[in-house]
CSV table of C-alpha atoms in Angstrom, one decimal:
chain,number,residue,atom,x,y,z
R,19,MET,CA,52.2,28.4,-9.8
R,20,ARG,CA,51.1,28.7,-13.4
R,21,CYS,CA,47.3,28.6,-14.1
R,22,GLU,CA,46.2,27.9,-17.7
R,23,LEU,CA,42.9,29.7,-17.1
R,24,CYS,CA,44.6,32.8,-15.7
R,25,GLU,CA,46.8,33.0,-18.8
R,26,LEU,CA,44.1,32.3,-21.4
R,27,VAL,CA,45.8,32.0,-24.8
R,28,PRO,CA,43.5,32.3,-27.8
R,29,THR,CA,44.2,28.9,-29.3
R,30,THR,CA,40.5,28.1,-29.8
R,31,HIS,CA,37.4,30.1,-30.8
R,32,TRP,CA,36.5,33.0,-28.5
R,33,TYR,CA,32.9,34.1,-28.4
R,34,ARG,CA,33.4,37.1,-26.2
R,35,VAL,CA,35.0,38.6,-23.1
R,36,VAL,CA,32.3,39.9,-20.6
R,37,GLU,CA,33.5,42.9,-18.5
R,38,GLU,CA,30.3,43.7,-16.6
R,39,PRO,CA,29.1,43.0,-14.0
R,40,PHE,CA,32.4,41.1,-13.6
R,41,ARG,CA,35.0,39.7,-15.9
R,42,PHE,CA,34.7,36.3,-17.6
R,43,THR,CA,35.4,34.8,-21.0
R,44,LEU,CA,33.3,32.6,-23.3
R,45,LEU,CA,35.4,30.4,-25.4
R,46,ASP,CA,35.8,26.8,-26.7
R,47,CYS,CA,37.7,24.6,-24.4
R,48,ASP,CA,41.1,23.5,-25.8
R,49,SER,CA,40.8,20.0,-24.2
R,50,CYS,CA,37.2,19.0,-25.1
R,51,GLU,CA,36.3,21.6,-27.8
R,52,VAL,CA,32.9,22.6,-26.2
R,53,PRO,CA,31.9,26.1,-25.1
R,54,MET,CA,32.9,27.2,-21.7
R,55,ALA,CA,32.9,30.2,-19.4
R,56,VAL,CA,36.0,31.1,-17.5
R,57,LEU,CA,36.0,33.4,-14.5
R,58,GLY,CA,38.3,36.3,-14.9
R,59,GLU,CA,40.1,35.9,-11.6
R,60,HIS,CA,41.8,32.9,-9.9
R,61,ARG,CA,39.4,31.3,-7.4
R,62,ALA,CA,37.5,28.0,-7.3
R,63,TRP,CA,34.1,29.4,-6.2
R,64,VAL,CA,31.6,31.8,-7.4
R,65,SER,CA,28.5,33.4,-5.8
R,66,ALA,CA,25.1,32.3,-6.9
R,67,GLU,CA,24.7,35.6,-8.8
R,68,GLU,CA,28.0,35.1,-10.6
R,69,ARG,CA,27.0,31.5,-11.5
R,70,VAL,CA,23.7,32.6,-12.9
R,71,CYS,CA,25.3,35.4,-15.0
R,72,MET,CA,27.9,33.0,-16.4
R,73,GLN,CA,25.4,30.3,-17.2
R,74,GLU,CA,23.0,32.7,-18.9
R,75,ALA,CA,25.8,34.0,-21.2
R,76,LEU,CA,27.0,30.4,-21.9
R,77,ALA,CA,23.4,29.2,-22.5
R,78,ARG,CA,23.1,31.6,-25.5
R,79,VAL,CA,26.2,30.1,-27.1
R,80,ALA,CA,25.1,26.5,-26.2
R,81,GLU,CA,21.6,26.9,-27.6
R,82,GLU,CA,23.0,27.8,-31.0
R,83,LYS,CA,25.8,25.3,-31.0
R,84,PHE,CA,23.8,22.3,-29.7
R,85,PRO,CA,20.2,22.5,-30.9
R,86,ASN,CA,19.5,18.9,-29.9
R,87,GLY,CA,20.1,19.6,-26.2
R,88,TRP,CA,23.0,20.3,-23.8
R,89,TYR,CA,23.8,20.6,-20.1
R,90,PHE,CA,26.0,22.6,-17.8
R,91,ASP,CA,29.1,20.8,-16.4
R,92,ASP,CA,31.0,22.7,-13.7
R,93,HIS,CA,32.9,19.7,-12.4
R,94,MET,CA,36.4,21.1,-12.7
R,95,ARG,CA,38.4,18.0,-13.4
R,96,GLN,CA,41.8,19.2,-14.8
R,97,ILE,CA,41.9,22.7,-13.2
R,98,PRO,CA,40.0,22.5,-9.9
R,99,ASP,CA,41.2,25.8,-8.4
R,100,HIS,CA,39.9,28.2,-11.1
R,101,TYR,CA,36.2,28.4,-11.7
R,102,HIS,CA,34.9,27.4,-15.1
R,103,VAL,CA,31.8,25.8,-16.5
R,104,HIS,CA,31.3,23.8,-19.7
R,105,ALA,CA,28.2,23.5,-21.9
R,106,ARG,CA,28.2,19.9,-23.2
R,107,PRO,CA,25.9,18.3,-25.7
R,108,TYR,CA,23.9,15.4,-24.5
R,109,PRO,CA,25.4,12.0,-25.5
R,110,TRP,CA,23.2,10.1,-27.9
R,111,TRP,CA,22.4,7.5,-25.2
R,112,TRP,CA,21.5,10.0,-22.4
R,113,ARG,CA,17.8,10.6,-21.7
R,114,LYS,CA,17.3,14.3,-22.3
R,115,LYS,CA,16.1,16.4,-19.3
R,116,LYS,CA,14.0,19.5,-19.2
R,117,ARG,CA,15.5,22.6,-17.4
R,118,GLY,CA,15.6,21.7,-13.8
R,119,ALA,CA,14.6,23.8,-10.8
R,120,GLU,CA,18.2,25.1,-10.3
R,121,GLY,CA,18.7,25.7,-14.0
R,122,ALA,CA,21.5,23.2,-14.1
R,123,SER,CA,20.1,20.8,-16.7
R,124,ARG,CA,19.0,21.4,-20.2
């Protein structure tokens, strides 16, 4: 079975490939054109430590790209079996939230 996220093809802007403490890639999503972090191996789950590491790296990209606010979105709609998380800008109509207890909202 072919997985688009296992076979990442550089069709969009890539920010960087992180090798340590584990492999993941920061790039713009080719479907929605927002920054995302893609786990370097094919699995749908990550540990709490992996999630924090990926979100911290993605947050640095999102802070620069979306100065008016953004949030993490790890609802994997199109590719549910390969972990990835998007940083999305708040829609104009959405009440902006402060960083939550779990660090999921921005």
